Structures are given as C-alpha cells and as structure tokens.
Coordinates of C-alpha atoms in Angstrom, one line a residue:
Chain A
X2 CA -3.5 -3.3 -34.5
X3 CA -5.0 -6.0 -32.2
X4 CA -4.4 -5.3 -28.4
X5 CA -2.2 -8.3 -27.6
X6 CA -1.3 -9.0 -23.9
X7 CA 2.3 -7.7 -24.5
X8 CA 1.0 -4.5 -26.1
X9 CA -1.5 -4.0 -23.3
X10 CA 1.2 -4.5 -20.7
X11 CA 3.5 -2.0 -22.6
X12 CA 0.7 0.5 -22.7
X13 CA 0.1 0.2 -19.0
X14 CA 3.8 0.6 -18.3
X15 CA 4.0 3.7 -20.5
X16 CA 0.9 5.1 -18.8
X17 CA 2.3 4.5 -15.3
X18 CA 5.7 6.0 -16.2
X19 CA 4.0 8.9 -17.9
X20 CA 1.9 9.6 -14.8
X21 CA 5.0 9.6 -12.6
X22 CA 7.4 11.6 -14.9
X23 CA 6.4 14.9 -13.2
X24 CA 6.6 13.3 -9.7
X25 CA 10.1 13.6 -8.5
X26 CA 12.1 11.2 -6.5
X27 CA 11.8 13.5 -3.5
X28 CA 8.7 14.8 -1.6
X29 CA 7.0 17.7 -3.5
X30 CA 6.7 21.2 -2.0
X31 CA 3.2 20.4 -0.9
X32 CA 4.1 17.1 0.7
X33 CA 7.1 18.8 2.4
X34 CA 4.7 21.4 3.8
X35 CA 2.6 18.6 5.4
X36 CA 5.8 17.1 6.9
X37 CA 6.8 20.5 8.3
X38 CA 3.3 21.0 9.8
X39 CA 3.8 18.0 11.9
X40 CA 4.6 18.3 15.6
X41 CA 7.4 15.9 14.9
X42 CA 8.9 16.4 11.4
X43 CA 8.9 12.8 9.8
X44 CA 11.2 13.8 6.9
X45 CA 14.4 12.1 8.0
X46 CA 12.6 9.0 9.1
X47 CA 10.8 8.7 5.8
X48 CA 14.1 9.0 3.8
X49 CA 16.0 6.6 6.1
X50 CA 13.1 4.1 5.9
X51 CA 13.1 4.3 2.1
X52 CA 16.8 3.6 2.0
X53 CA 16.3 0.4 4.1
X54 CA 13.2 -0.7 2.2
X55 CA 15.0 -0.2 -1.1
X56 CA 18.0 -2.4 0.0
X57 CA 15.6 -5.1 1.3
X58 CA 13.3 -5.0 -1.8
X59 CA 16.0 -5.0 -4.5
X60 CA 17.9 -7.9 -2.7
X61 CA 14.8 -10.0 -2.4
X62 CA 13.8 -9.1 -6.0
X63 CA 17.1 -10.4 -7.2
X64 CA 16.8 -13.6 -5.1
X65 CA 13.3 -14.2 -6.5
X66 CA 13.9 -13.2 -10.2
X67 CA 17.6 -13.7 -10.7
X68 CA 20.9 -12.2 -9.4
X69 CA 21.3 -10.0 -12.5
X70 CA 17.8 -8.5 -11.8
X71 CA 18.8 -6.6 -8.5
X72 CA 19.1 -3.5 -10.8
X73 CA 15.6 -4.2 -12.1
X74 CA 14.4 -4.3 -8.5
X75 CA 15.9 -0.9 -7.9
X76 CA 14.2 0.5 -11.0
X77 CA 10.8 -0.9 -9.8
X78 CA 11.5 0.7 -6.4
X79 CA 12.3 4.1 -7.9
X80 CA 8.9 4.1 -9.7
X81 CA 7.3 2.9 -6.5
X82 CA 8.7 5.8 -4.5
X83 CA 7.3 8.3 -6.9
X84 CA 3.9 6.7 -6.7
X85 CA 4.2 6.5 -2.9
X86 CA 4.9 10.2 -2.6
X87 CA 2.1 11.1 -5.1
X88 CA -0.5 9.0 -3.4
X89 CA 0.5 10.1 0.1
X90 CA 0.1 13.8 -1.0
X91 CA -3.4 13.1 -2.4
X92 CA -4.4 11.2 0.7
X93 CA -3.3 14.1 2.9
X94 CA -5.2 16.6 0.8
X95 CA -8.4 14.7 1.1
X96 CA -7.9 14.1 4.8
X97 CA -7.2 17.8 5.3
X98 CA -10.5 18.6 3.5
X99 CA -12.4 15.9 5.4
X100 CA -11.1 16.6 8.9
X101 CA -10.1 20.4 8.5
X102 CA -6.7 19.4 10.0
X103 CA -3.2 20.2 8.7
X104 CA -1.1 18.5 11.4
X105 CA -0.9 14.7 10.6
X106 CA 2.0 14.1 12.9
X107 CA 0.7 10.8 14.3
X108 CA -0.1 9.3 10.9
X109 CA 3.1 10.5 9.3
X110 CA 5.3 9.3 12.1
X111 CA 3.6 5.8 11.9
X112 CA 6.1 3.5 10.3
X113 CA 3.4 0.9 9.5
X114 CA 1.5 3.4 7.5
X115 CA 4.5 4.3 5.4
X116 CA 5.6 0.7 4.9
X117 CA 2.0 -0.3 3.9
X118 CA 1.7 2.6 1.5
X119 CA 5.1 1.8 -0.1
X120 CA 4.2 -1.9 -0.3
X121 CA 1.0 -1.0 -2.1
X122 CA 2.8 1.3 -4.5
X123 CA 5.3 -1.5 -5.3
X124 CA 2.5 -4.0 -5.7
X125 CA 0.9 -1.6 -8.3
X126 CA 4.3 -1.3 -10.1
X127 CA 4.9 -5.0 -10.2
X128 CA 1.3 -5.7 -11.3
X129 CA 1.8 -3.2 -14.1
X130 CA 4.9 -5.0 -15.3
X131 CA 3.0 -8.3 -15.1
X132 CA 5.3 -9.6 -12.4
X133 CA 2.7 -9.8 -9.7
X134 CA -0.5 -11.3 -11.1
X135 CA -3.0 -13.9 -10.2
X136 CA -2.9 -15.6 -13.6
X137 CA 0.6 -16.9 -14.0
X138 CA 2.0 -16.8 -10.5
X139 CA 4.1 -20.0 -11.1
X140 CA 6.8 -20.6 -8.4
X141 CA 10.1 -20.3 -10.3
X142 CA 13.0 -19.3 -8.0
X143 CA 16.1 -18.1 -9.9
X144 CA 14.4 -18.1 -13.3
X145 CA 15.4 -15.0 -15.2
X146 CA 12.0 -14.2 -16.6
X147 CA 10.4 -11.7 -14.2
X148 CA 7.0 -12.6 -15.4
X149 CA 7.4 -16.1 -14.2
X150 CA 9.2 -15.4 -10.9
X151 CA 7.3 -15.7 -7.6
X152 CA 7.0 -12.0 -6.7
X153 CA 3.2 -12.4 -6.8
X154 CA 1.2 -11.1 -3.9
X155 CA 1.5 -11.7 -0.9
X156 CA 5.3 -11.8 -1.6
X157 CA 5.7 -8.1 -0.9
X158 CA 4.2 -8.6 2.7
X159 CA 6.9 -11.1 3.5
X160 CA 9.7 -8.8 2.1
X161 CA 8.6 -5.9 4.3
X162 CA 7.5 -8.1 7.2
X163 CA 4.1 -6.4 7.0
X164 CA 0.9 -7.9 8.3
X165 CA -1.8 -8.3 5.7
X166 CA -4.2 -6.6 8.1
X167 CA -2.1 -3.4 8.0
X168 CA -1.6 -3.6 4.2
X169 CA -5.3 -4.0 3.8
X170 CA -5.9 -0.6 5.5
X171 CA -4.3 1.5 2.7
X172 CA -5.8 -0.2 -0.4
X173 CA -9.1 1.6 -0.6
X174 CA -7.6 5.0 0.2
X175 CA -4.9 4.3 -2.4
X176 CA -7.4 3.6 -5.1
X177 CA -9.4 6.7 -4.1
X178 CA -6.3 8.9 -4.2
X179 CA -5.1 7.6 -7.6
X180 CA -8.0 7.7 -10.0
X181 CA -5.7 7.2 -13.0
X182 CA -5.1 3.5 -12.0
X183 CA -6.1 1.2 -14.8
X184 CA -9.1 -1.1 -14.6
X185 CA -6.8 -4.1 -14.4
X186 CA -4.7 -2.6 -11.5
X187 CA -7.9 -1.7 -9.5
X188 CA -9.1 -5.3 -10.1
X189 CA -5.7 -6.6 -9.0
X190 CA -5.8 -4.6 -5.7
X191 CA -9.3 -5.8 -5.1
X192 CA -8.1 -9.4 -5.5
X193 CA -5.4 -8.6 -2.9
X194 CA -8.1 -7.4 -0.6
X195 CA -10.3 -10.5 -1.1
X196 CA -7.3 -12.8 -0.6
X197 CA -6.5 -11.0 2.7
X198 CA -10.1 -11.0 3.9
X199 CA -10.7 -14.7 3.0
X200 CA -7.4 -16.2 3.9
X201 CA -4.2 -14.3 4.7
X202 CA -5.6 -12.2 7.6
X203 CA -6.7 -15.4 9.4
X204 CA -3.4 -17.1 9.4
X205 CA -1.7 -18.0 12.7
X206 CA 0.1 -15.0 14.2
X207 CA -2.2 -12.4 12.5
X208 CA -2.8 -9.3 14.7
X209 CA -6.5 -9.6 13.9
X210 CA -7.0 -12.3 16.6
X211 CA -5.6 -10.1 19.4
X212 CA -7.7 -7.1 18.2
X213 CA -10.8 -9.3 18.1
X214 CA -10.0 -10.5 21.6
X215 CA -9.6 -6.9 22.9
X216 CA -12.8 -5.9 21.2
X217 CA -14.6 -8.9 22.7
X218 CA -13.2 -8.2 26.2
X219 CA -14.1 -4.5 25.8
X220 CA -17.7 -5.4 24.9
X221 CA -18.0 -7.9 27.8
X222 CA -16.7 -5.2 30.3
X223 CA -19.4 -2.8 29.0
X224 CA -22.2 -5.3 29.5
X225 CA -21.1 -5.9 33.2
X226 CA -21.0 -2.2 34.0
X227 CA -24.5 -1.3 32.7
X228 CA -26.8 -4.3 33.0
X229 CA -29.8 -2.0 33.3
X230 CA -29.0 -0.4 30.0
X231 CA -29.5 -3.7 28.1
X232 CA -33.2 -3.8 29.0
Chain B
X14 CA -12.7 2.1 -14.2
X15 CA -13.4 -1.3 -12.6
X16 CA -16.4 -0.9 -10.4
X17 CA -14.5 -1.1 -7.2
X18 CA -16.7 -1.1 -4.1
X19 CA -15.7 1.8 -1.8
X20 CA -16.7 0.7 1.7
X21 CA -15.4 3.6 3.8
X22 CA -18.1 5.9 5.2
X23 CA -17.7 9.7 5.0
X24 CA -16.5 9.9 8.6
X25 CA -13.8 7.2 7.9
X26 CA -10.5 7.6 6.3
X27 CA -6.8 6.6 6.5
X28 CA -6.4 8.6 9.8
X29 CA -9.1 6.4 11.5
X30 CA -7.7 3.2 10.0
X31 CA -4.3 3.9 11.6
X32 CA -5.9 5.2 14.8
X33 CA -4.7 8.7 14.2
X34 CA -8.0 10.5 14.3

C-alpha cells in the first residue's frame, strides 16, 4: 500500500513507542548507578524537576492545543521521560568511555543540562506525532487539532524558559546517543539547530552576547600581558 | 539515516559543552 503521510506518521509513532516500551518510567539500574557514583546524588532533584516540568508542559500543551488535550500533553511527557532517561544513559556511557570517568556529578547536578535534554526528548516526541513540524506550523490557539496547534519549535523553549543556546548544546549528542532516530526526526533536529544558529540565538537577551563579551575581554587581556609573544 | 553533520571533535562531548570537563 502507498506510504501516505498519515501512514508514515503512524509508522514513526509505532517505532518510537516500540523503542521505548522496554525503557521504564524510572531510571534504569545502569542510570541509577551513574547517579549513585556522583559526589552529590542527583536522583531526588531529577525526579522533582520532572514533576514540575510535567505540570508546566501539560498545562501549556492544553492551552496551545485545547483544554481537553492536557491529558494528551501528559502522554507526550511520559514518552518524553522514557526517551530522556534512555538517551541520558547512552550519553553517559559514551562519556565514560571517552573520558575514563564514572563520576558525572557536575553534569548530572546541572539543571540546565537536564531541562535541555528533556526539552529535546519532547521535541522528538512532538515531531514524531507531527505536532512540531516546519511544514504546517500554522498558529491556531485553542484549535483541537494537535497537528495545527502552535507547539512548533521553538515553543518548547518558551515553555521551559530555556535559552536556545543551551538547547543547542544537547542536539548533536542526542542524535549520536540515539541512532534509531528516523531520518525525518534527525532532519527536524538539524532544522532546529539551523534556526537557532541563524536567528534565535541572536535575539535580545540571549546569553550568547555575554559569553562573546567575556571571550573578547579574555582575549584582549591576554594580548596586553604578552605583547612580545605576538611577534 | 539523514546525513547529519557531526561537528564535535573527539576531545569534545556533552561534558565540555556544559563546562563539566
């Protein structure tokens, strides 16, 4: 039978759900080991943060899609959490191999890291359901059809008050850690990257300007200290 | 899969991006 857009979307959804069936709603034994290896165990903060993010996300999803869709938002979030845990574990495994380190306390106690990773997982889930795409993306507040509602990127950044700059940091590692992502989803994440690079990261208030200023000042200070070096 | 361009070098990873190296 011909691969219609609806059938393609259904296939992607079934593939995503199939991938995440074995991943529970809680950290796996391996991931728990990484948490326990930390100087400061991040487990309680991770669970509390997820509760808060779920509340925020499902409320905002209901506002964008329709009041009866708050439950849909919770379902998306549940899938997102499984993907978040799965990808985090894979990221830590490859960092452990790369750095020969098992204590990731600083990273796993960084709220921005977790929020960015969770936002990316939700972006993948919504893109799979066709809710976040760069084709339709029409602004339709209150409309009950999720596919038409404005939950398209960068909506998720506003929901979690996340800077595009920080969200950008997890994208490549996310794709590397989850090789089963479909071609369309990888392309979607790459479009998010391009949008950030070309526009969003340069908006007023972006942390990028402060970082560039620090970098510039740091560079200028070096030049003053060692003028002879520059010859 | 879509030929995504991986830009991180071998000595770069999520730890460096979040200043946790």
